[in-house]
Short mmCIF file of N, CA and C in Angstrom, two decimals:
data_model
loop_
_atom_site.label_atom_id
_atom_site.label_comp_id
_atom_site.label_asym_id
_atom_site.label_seq_id
_atom_site.Cartn_x
_atom_site.Cartn_y
_atom_site.Cartn_z
N MET A 1 1.80 6.00 21.65
CA MET A 1 1.76 4.96 20.66
C MET A 1 2.24 3.62 21.23
N THR A 2 1.53 2.61 20.91
CA THR A 2 1.98 1.40 21.38
C THR A 2 2.88 0.71 20.28
N SER A 3 3.98 -0.03 20.80
CA SER A 3 4.90 -0.71 19.96
C SER A 3 4.29 -2.05 19.47
N LEU A 4 4.53 -2.36 18.26
CA LEU A 4 4.14 -3.64 17.64
C LEU A 4 4.63 -4.88 18.32
N THR A 5 3.76 -5.88 18.46
CA THR A 5 4.24 -7.14 18.97
C THR A 5 5.24 -7.84 17.85
N ASP A 6 5.90 -8.85 18.45
CA ASP A 6 6.82 -9.65 17.41
C ASP A 6 5.94 -10.13 16.25
N ALA A 7 4.85 -10.74 16.58
CA ALA A 7 4.09 -11.30 15.53
C ALA A 7 3.48 -10.29 14.57
N GLU A 8 3.22 -9.10 14.95
CA GLU A 8 2.74 -7.98 14.04
C GLU A 8 3.93 -7.62 13.18
N GLN A 9 5.13 -7.41 13.82
CA GLN A 9 6.29 -7.09 13.05
C GLN A 9 6.65 -8.11 12.01
N VAL A 10 6.46 -9.35 12.31
CA VAL A 10 6.69 -10.48 11.39
C VAL A 10 5.68 -10.49 10.19
N GLU A 11 4.35 -10.24 10.62
CA GLU A 11 3.38 -10.20 9.60
C GLU A 11 3.59 -9.01 8.60
N ARG A 12 4.04 -7.83 9.11
CA ARG A 12 4.39 -6.76 8.24
C ARG A 12 5.52 -7.07 7.29
N ALA A 13 6.61 -7.79 7.89
CA ALA A 13 7.67 -8.16 6.96
C ALA A 13 7.18 -9.14 5.92
N ASN A 14 6.31 -10.00 6.31
CA ASN A 14 5.82 -11.00 5.32
C ASN A 14 5.05 -10.20 4.21
N THR A 15 4.22 -9.37 4.64
CA THR A 15 3.43 -8.56 3.64
C THR A 15 4.31 -7.75 2.74
N ALA A 16 5.37 -7.18 3.26
CA ALA A 16 6.27 -6.35 2.49
C ALA A 16 6.95 -7.25 1.38
N LEU A 17 7.23 -8.57 1.59
CA LEU A 17 7.81 -9.34 0.60
C LEU A 17 6.85 -9.46 -0.61
N TYR A 18 5.52 -9.73 -0.29
CA TYR A 18 4.59 -9.77 -1.40
C TYR A 18 4.32 -8.50 -2.15
N GLU A 19 4.32 -7.48 -1.42
CA GLU A 19 4.26 -6.08 -2.04
C GLU A 19 5.35 -5.71 -2.92
N ALA A 20 6.62 -6.22 -2.40
CA ALA A 20 7.81 -5.87 -3.36
C ALA A 20 7.65 -6.70 -4.66
N MET A 21 7.25 -7.93 -4.57
CA MET A 21 6.99 -8.74 -5.75
C MET A 21 5.90 -8.11 -6.65
N GLU A 22 4.84 -7.58 -6.12
CA GLU A 22 3.87 -6.91 -6.89
C GLU A 22 4.38 -5.68 -7.68
N ARG A 23 5.21 -5.06 -6.92
CA ARG A 23 5.75 -3.74 -7.60
C ARG A 23 6.95 -4.13 -8.60
N GLY A 24 7.39 -5.25 -8.49
CA GLY A 24 8.61 -5.62 -9.23
C GLY A 24 9.84 -4.95 -8.68
N ASP A 25 9.91 -4.71 -7.45
CA ASP A 25 10.97 -3.89 -6.75
C ASP A 25 11.99 -4.87 -6.15
N HIS A 26 13.02 -5.27 -6.99
CA HIS A 26 13.98 -6.23 -6.57
C HIS A 26 14.81 -5.78 -5.45
N GLU A 27 15.17 -4.41 -5.50
CA GLU A 27 15.95 -3.81 -4.35
C GLU A 27 15.21 -4.05 -3.03
N ALA A 28 13.99 -3.63 -2.91
CA ALA A 28 13.26 -3.83 -1.73
C ALA A 28 13.16 -5.24 -1.24
N LEU A 29 12.90 -6.14 -2.22
CA LEU A 29 12.79 -7.61 -1.93
C LEU A 29 14.24 -8.06 -1.46
N SER A 30 15.24 -7.59 -2.00
CA SER A 30 16.67 -8.06 -1.56
C SER A 30 16.92 -7.64 -0.05
N ARG A 31 16.32 -6.44 0.27
CA ARG A 31 16.59 -5.96 1.71
C ARG A 31 15.75 -6.81 2.76
N LEU A 32 14.77 -7.48 2.30
CA LEU A 32 14.08 -8.31 3.28
C LEU A 32 14.62 -9.67 3.50
N TRP A 33 15.61 -10.08 2.78
CA TRP A 33 16.21 -11.38 2.97
C TRP A 33 17.46 -11.30 3.90
N LEU A 34 17.77 -12.34 4.60
CA LEU A 34 18.98 -12.40 5.38
C LEU A 34 20.19 -12.40 4.55
N ASP A 35 21.24 -12.00 4.95
CA ASP A 35 22.60 -12.24 4.33
C ASP A 35 23.04 -13.57 4.66
N GLY A 36 23.60 -14.29 3.80
CA GLY A 36 24.27 -15.61 4.00
C GLY A 36 23.44 -16.73 3.54
N ASP A 37 23.35 -17.77 4.35
CA ASP A 37 22.71 -19.03 4.02
C ASP A 37 21.17 -19.02 4.10
N ILE A 38 20.53 -18.72 2.92
CA ILE A 38 19.06 -18.67 2.78
C ILE A 38 18.71 -19.69 1.83
N SER A 39 17.42 -19.95 1.85
CA SER A 39 16.91 -21.03 0.91
C SER A 39 15.47 -20.54 0.32
N CYS A 40 15.27 -21.10 -0.80
CA CYS A 40 13.82 -20.82 -1.43
C CYS A 40 13.47 -21.91 -2.25
N VAL A 41 12.26 -22.20 -2.24
CA VAL A 41 11.60 -23.18 -3.15
C VAL A 41 10.31 -22.52 -3.74
N HIS A 42 10.39 -22.25 -5.00
CA HIS A 42 9.26 -21.68 -5.74
C HIS A 42 8.55 -22.92 -6.19
N PRO A 43 7.22 -22.86 -6.43
CA PRO A 43 6.40 -24.08 -6.81
C PRO A 43 7.00 -24.71 -8.10
N GLY A 44 7.35 -25.95 -8.10
CA GLY A 44 7.83 -26.60 -9.22
C GLY A 44 9.35 -26.58 -9.46
N TRP A 45 10.03 -25.67 -8.61
CA TRP A 45 11.48 -25.55 -8.69
C TRP A 45 12.14 -26.38 -7.75
N PRO A 46 13.54 -26.57 -8.06
CA PRO A 46 14.33 -27.31 -7.02
C PRO A 46 14.71 -26.30 -5.85
N VAL A 47 15.34 -26.81 -4.84
CA VAL A 47 15.60 -25.95 -3.67
C VAL A 47 16.81 -25.01 -4.30
N LEU A 48 16.68 -23.65 -3.97
CA LEU A 48 17.73 -22.80 -4.24
C LEU A 48 18.40 -22.36 -3.02
N ARG A 49 19.75 -22.35 -2.98
CA ARG A 49 20.48 -22.07 -1.68
C ARG A 49 21.45 -20.88 -1.98
N GLY A 50 21.51 -20.07 -0.96
CA GLY A 50 22.40 -18.92 -1.05
C GLY A 50 21.69 -17.66 -1.54
N ARG A 51 22.25 -16.57 -1.07
CA ARG A 51 21.58 -15.24 -1.37
C ARG A 51 21.64 -15.00 -2.87
N GLY A 52 22.80 -15.19 -3.50
CA GLY A 52 22.88 -14.94 -5.01
C GLY A 52 21.88 -15.65 -5.83
N GLU A 53 21.82 -17.05 -5.54
CA GLU A 53 20.86 -17.80 -6.32
C GLU A 53 19.36 -17.49 -6.06
N VAL A 54 18.96 -17.29 -4.75
CA VAL A 54 17.61 -16.93 -4.40
C VAL A 54 17.22 -15.66 -5.08
N LEU A 55 18.11 -14.60 -4.90
CA LEU A 55 17.77 -13.41 -5.40
C LEU A 55 17.82 -13.28 -7.03
N ARG A 56 18.64 -14.15 -7.66
CA ARG A 56 18.55 -14.21 -9.05
C ARG A 56 17.20 -14.90 -9.59
N SER A 57 16.66 -15.78 -8.80
CA SER A 57 15.40 -16.44 -9.14
C SER A 57 14.29 -15.49 -9.09
N TYR A 58 14.35 -14.42 -8.22
CA TYR A 58 13.27 -13.49 -8.06
C TYR A 58 13.43 -12.50 -9.19
N ALA A 59 14.71 -12.18 -9.60
CA ALA A 59 14.94 -11.22 -10.70
C ALA A 59 14.35 -11.82 -11.98
N LEU A 60 14.68 -13.20 -12.17
CA LEU A 60 14.16 -13.89 -13.36
C LEU A 60 12.57 -13.95 -13.42
N ILE A 61 11.92 -14.16 -12.23
CA ILE A 61 10.47 -14.21 -12.20
C ILE A 61 9.85 -12.84 -12.49
N MET A 62 10.52 -11.77 -11.85
CA MET A 62 10.03 -10.46 -12.23
C MET A 62 10.13 -9.99 -13.62
N ALA A 63 11.26 -10.55 -14.23
CA ALA A 63 11.49 -10.15 -15.61
C ALA A 63 10.50 -10.70 -16.58
N ASN A 64 9.89 -11.93 -16.22
CA ASN A 64 9.07 -12.62 -17.06
C ASN A 64 7.69 -12.65 -16.65
N THR A 65 7.27 -11.76 -15.73
CA THR A 65 5.91 -11.47 -15.26
C THR A 65 5.55 -10.15 -15.40
N ASP A 66 4.53 -9.91 -16.34
CA ASP A 66 4.15 -8.53 -16.53
C ASP A 66 3.26 -7.87 -15.39
N TYR A 67 2.52 -8.89 -14.78
CA TYR A 67 1.58 -8.40 -13.71
C TYR A 67 1.47 -9.51 -12.72
N ILE A 68 1.50 -9.18 -11.41
CA ILE A 68 1.27 -10.18 -10.45
C ILE A 68 0.67 -9.55 -9.18
N GLN A 69 -0.35 -10.14 -8.58
CA GLN A 69 -0.93 -9.71 -7.46
C GLN A 69 -1.27 -10.87 -6.54
N PHE A 70 -0.98 -10.64 -5.17
CA PHE A 70 -1.03 -11.76 -4.18
C PHE A 70 -2.16 -11.27 -3.35
N PHE A 71 -3.11 -12.19 -3.08
CA PHE A 71 -4.17 -11.99 -1.95
C PHE A 71 -3.87 -13.05 -0.94
N LEU A 72 -3.33 -12.74 0.23
CA LEU A 72 -2.99 -13.67 1.24
C LEU A 72 -4.11 -14.10 2.09
N THR A 73 -4.34 -15.35 2.31
CA THR A 73 -5.38 -15.76 3.22
C THR A 73 -4.76 -16.74 4.11
N ASP A 74 -5.50 -17.18 5.18
CA ASP A 74 -5.00 -18.20 6.16
C ASP A 74 -3.70 -17.93 6.77
N VAL A 75 -3.43 -16.56 7.01
CA VAL A 75 -2.05 -16.24 7.56
C VAL A 75 -1.98 -16.61 8.99
N GLU A 76 -1.02 -17.40 9.32
CA GLU A 76 -0.68 -17.69 10.69
C GLU A 76 0.78 -17.39 10.98
N VAL A 77 1.00 -16.83 12.08
CA VAL A 77 2.36 -16.36 12.58
C VAL A 77 2.64 -16.99 13.83
N SER A 78 3.81 -17.59 14.12
CA SER A 78 4.12 -18.14 15.33
C SER A 78 5.61 -17.66 15.59
N VAL A 79 5.92 -17.06 16.69
CA VAL A 79 7.23 -16.58 16.98
C VAL A 79 7.70 -17.26 18.27
N VAL A 80 8.89 -17.84 18.12
CA VAL A 80 9.57 -18.38 19.30
C VAL A 80 11.05 -17.74 19.30
N ALA A 81 11.29 -17.04 20.29
CA ALA A 81 12.61 -16.39 20.58
C ALA A 81 12.82 -15.51 19.33
N ASP A 82 14.00 -15.87 18.48
CA ASP A 82 14.39 -15.04 17.38
C ASP A 82 13.94 -15.67 16.05
N THR A 83 13.19 -16.60 16.12
CA THR A 83 12.61 -17.17 14.88
C THR A 83 11.18 -17.11 14.78
N ALA A 84 10.70 -16.88 13.57
CA ALA A 84 9.27 -16.88 13.29
C ALA A 84 8.89 -17.57 12.17
N LEU A 85 7.65 -18.29 12.20
CA LEU A 85 7.19 -19.14 11.11
C LEU A 85 5.90 -18.42 10.71
N VAL A 86 5.78 -18.30 9.37
CA VAL A 86 4.48 -17.78 8.85
C VAL A 86 4.03 -18.91 7.77
N THR A 87 2.76 -19.15 7.87
CA THR A 87 2.16 -20.09 6.87
C THR A 87 0.99 -19.25 6.33
N CYS A 88 0.83 -19.39 5.07
CA CYS A 88 -0.32 -18.64 4.44
C CYS A 88 -0.66 -19.31 3.01
N THR A 89 -1.81 -18.88 2.52
CA THR A 89 -2.22 -19.27 1.23
C THR A 89 -2.02 -18.06 0.26
N GLU A 90 -1.21 -18.29 -0.78
CA GLU A 90 -1.09 -17.18 -1.81
C GLU A 90 -2.14 -17.39 -2.97
N ASN A 91 -3.10 -16.50 -2.88
CA ASN A 91 -4.00 -16.56 -4.02
C ASN A 91 -3.41 -15.51 -5.06
N ILE A 92 -2.92 -16.15 -6.16
CA ILE A 92 -2.15 -15.34 -7.06
C ILE A 92 -2.88 -15.08 -8.32
N LEU A 93 -2.89 -13.84 -8.78
CA LEU A 93 -3.36 -13.48 -10.06
C LEU A 93 -2.20 -12.89 -10.95
N SER A 94 -1.84 -13.57 -11.96
CA SER A 94 -0.74 -13.08 -12.78
C SER A 94 -0.97 -13.00 -14.18
N GLY A 95 -0.27 -12.19 -14.99
CA GLY A 95 -0.25 -12.01 -16.32
C GLY A 95 1.00 -12.36 -17.12
N ALA A 96 0.95 -13.24 -18.11
CA ALA A 96 2.17 -13.59 -18.87
C ALA A 96 2.36 -12.43 -19.85
N PRO A 97 3.56 -12.41 -20.45
CA PRO A 97 3.77 -11.32 -21.46
C PRO A 97 2.81 -11.32 -22.56
N ALA A 98 2.41 -10.27 -23.10
CA ALA A 98 1.37 -10.13 -24.12
C ALA A 98 1.95 -10.34 -25.50
N GLU A 99 1.07 -10.75 -26.40
CA GLU A 99 1.53 -10.91 -27.85
C GLU A 99 1.75 -9.51 -28.36
N GLU A 100 0.88 -8.59 -28.11
CA GLU A 100 0.99 -7.21 -28.73
C GLU A 100 1.60 -6.23 -27.67
N GLU A 101 2.60 -5.38 -28.08
CA GLU A 101 3.13 -4.42 -27.17
C GLU A 101 2.10 -3.47 -26.60
N GLY A 102 2.20 -3.20 -25.36
CA GLY A 102 1.21 -2.29 -24.56
C GLY A 102 -0.02 -3.04 -24.14
N GLU A 103 -0.13 -4.26 -24.27
CA GLU A 103 -1.38 -4.94 -23.83
C GLU A 103 -0.87 -5.93 -22.72
N LEU A 104 -1.96 -6.37 -22.03
CA LEU A 104 -1.64 -7.26 -20.90
C LEU A 104 -1.91 -8.71 -21.35
N GLY A 105 -1.01 -9.62 -21.08
CA GLY A 105 -1.20 -11.05 -21.50
C GLY A 105 -2.37 -11.67 -20.80
N PRO A 106 -2.64 -12.93 -21.07
CA PRO A 106 -3.79 -13.60 -20.30
C PRO A 106 -3.56 -13.70 -18.78
N LEU A 107 -4.54 -13.40 -18.02
CA LEU A 107 -4.40 -13.50 -16.57
C LEU A 107 -4.64 -14.90 -16.17
N VAL A 108 -3.84 -15.48 -15.20
CA VAL A 108 -3.97 -16.73 -14.65
C VAL A 108 -4.08 -16.79 -13.16
N GLY A 109 -4.99 -17.48 -12.57
CA GLY A 109 -5.02 -17.64 -11.20
C GLY A 109 -4.33 -18.91 -10.74
N GLN A 110 -3.87 -18.77 -9.62
CA GLN A 110 -3.17 -19.90 -8.93
C GLN A 110 -3.17 -20.01 -7.44
N LEU A 111 -3.36 -21.06 -6.79
CA LEU A 111 -3.24 -21.14 -5.35
C LEU A 111 -1.89 -21.78 -4.96
N VAL A 112 -1.22 -21.22 -4.04
CA VAL A 112 0.02 -21.77 -3.53
C VAL A 112 -0.02 -21.72 -1.98
N VAL A 113 0.37 -22.61 -1.39
CA VAL A 113 0.51 -22.70 0.17
C VAL A 113 2.05 -22.34 0.41
N ALA A 114 2.30 -21.39 1.30
CA ALA A 114 3.75 -21.07 1.54
C ALA A 114 4.01 -21.05 2.91
N THR A 115 5.27 -21.36 3.27
CA THR A 115 5.79 -21.32 4.60
C THR A 115 7.06 -20.28 4.38
N ASN A 116 7.00 -19.29 5.25
CA ASN A 116 8.11 -18.22 5.33
C ASN A 116 8.70 -18.26 6.66
N VAL A 117 10.05 -18.49 6.85
CA VAL A 117 10.68 -18.42 8.09
C VAL A 117 11.57 -17.19 8.19
N PHE A 118 11.42 -16.49 9.18
CA PHE A 118 12.08 -15.23 9.54
C PHE A 118 12.97 -15.33 10.74
N ARG A 119 14.05 -14.58 10.67
CA ARG A 119 15.02 -14.41 11.80
C ARG A 119 15.06 -12.99 12.30
N ARG A 120 15.13 -12.73 13.61
CA ARG A 120 15.22 -11.46 14.18
C ARG A 120 16.64 -11.04 13.90
N THR A 121 16.88 -9.79 13.42
CA THR A 121 18.16 -9.22 13.24
C THR A 121 18.14 -7.78 14.01
N ALA A 122 19.28 -7.16 13.99
CA ALA A 122 19.43 -5.74 14.42
C ALA A 122 18.54 -4.73 13.53
N ASP A 123 18.34 -5.17 12.25
CA ASP A 123 17.57 -4.39 11.38
C ASP A 123 16.21 -4.89 11.15
N GLY A 124 15.68 -5.75 12.13
CA GLY A 124 14.31 -6.07 12.08
C GLY A 124 14.23 -7.64 11.53
N TRP A 125 13.09 -8.11 11.27
CA TRP A 125 12.80 -9.42 10.91
C TRP A 125 13.19 -9.56 9.44
N LYS A 126 14.02 -10.62 9.07
CA LYS A 126 14.55 -10.93 7.72
C LYS A 126 14.13 -12.37 7.38
N LEU A 127 13.87 -12.55 6.05
CA LEU A 127 13.49 -13.86 5.51
C LEU A 127 14.68 -14.75 5.54
N TRP A 128 14.48 -15.84 6.09
CA TRP A 128 15.53 -16.96 6.03
C TRP A 128 15.30 -18.04 5.01
N SER A 129 13.88 -18.37 4.91
CA SER A 129 13.57 -19.37 3.96
C SER A 129 12.06 -19.14 3.43
N HIS A 130 11.96 -19.46 2.22
CA HIS A 130 10.54 -19.39 1.60
C HIS A 130 10.40 -20.73 0.92
N HIS A 131 9.14 -21.43 1.19
CA HIS A 131 8.83 -22.70 0.50
C HIS A 131 7.34 -22.49 0.00
N GLY A 132 7.26 -22.48 -1.37
CA GLY A 132 5.92 -22.45 -1.97
C GLY A 132 5.53 -23.74 -2.55
N SER A 133 4.27 -24.22 -2.42
CA SER A 133 3.92 -25.46 -3.04
C SER A 133 2.50 -25.18 -3.61
N PRO A 134 2.23 -25.69 -4.91
CA PRO A 134 0.99 -25.49 -5.58
C PRO A 134 -0.01 -26.25 -4.86
N VAL A 135 -1.26 -25.75 -4.93
CA VAL A 135 -2.48 -26.50 -4.37
C VAL A 135 -3.10 -27.16 -5.62
N LEU A 136 -3.22 -28.41 -5.59
CA LEU A 136 -3.81 -29.09 -6.68
C LEU A 136 -5.24 -29.32 -6.31
N ALA A 137 -6.07 -28.52 -6.71
CA ALA A 137 -7.46 -28.55 -6.25
C ALA A 137 -8.28 -29.54 -7.21
N GLU A 138 -9.23 -30.29 -6.56
CA GLU A 138 -10.07 -31.09 -7.37
C GLU A 138 -11.19 -30.33 -7.94
N SER A 139 -11.67 -30.72 -9.08
CA SER A 139 -12.76 -30.20 -9.72
C SER A 139 -14.03 -30.61 -9.03
N ASP A 140 -15.13 -30.01 -9.23
CA ASP A 140 -16.31 -30.60 -8.52
C ASP A 140 -16.73 -32.01 -9.10
N GLU A 141 -16.46 -32.20 -10.44
CA GLU A 141 -16.76 -33.43 -10.97
C GLU A 141 -15.98 -34.61 -10.30
N GLU A 142 -14.72 -34.35 -9.94
CA GLU A 142 -13.78 -35.34 -9.50
C GLU A 142 -14.21 -35.63 -8.07
N SER A 143 -14.63 -34.55 -7.29
CA SER A 143 -15.01 -34.84 -5.77
C SER A 143 -16.36 -35.60 -5.84
N GLU A 144 -17.29 -35.42 -6.72
CA GLU A 144 -18.53 -36.09 -6.78
C GLU A 144 -18.35 -37.50 -7.10
N ALA A 145 -17.43 -37.85 -8.08
CA ALA A 145 -17.08 -39.18 -8.55
C ALA A 145 -16.52 -40.05 -7.35
N SER A 146 -15.84 -39.45 -6.43
CA SER A 146 -15.17 -40.13 -5.42
C SER A 146 -16.10 -40.41 -4.18
N ASP A 147 -17.28 -39.82 -4.30
CA ASP A 147 -18.25 -39.98 -3.08
C ASP A 147 -19.00 -41.34 -3.14
#
């Protein structure tokens, strides 16, 4: 059996972050982050600093999202020494809370470009910083008007 390269290990850690979000598994998500000085920017949010503030934000998002699924595209991994940079496009499908109990709320699609920075630790690659920014796509009409 061949061992995984650093880039492959980082890509797995990156994927695990999104899978934990999809499952609503706050414990698993917490294990993926470094202890100490971390930062996070969710689309439209201010910078969150520190483990407590960052993890509280994920708990809040999970509590208010009935359904979320990420399709990652354009994933690029770069590793230099004990630091890794991942850029990707988060193609997100999410459902808001439903009006009626037991039903799924309306599904909404969103594109977010994300940068995730990882640090190598004795326990593997851990997330140091996440920055997500919404993609403001032009409609076909707008792009034709500018031609």
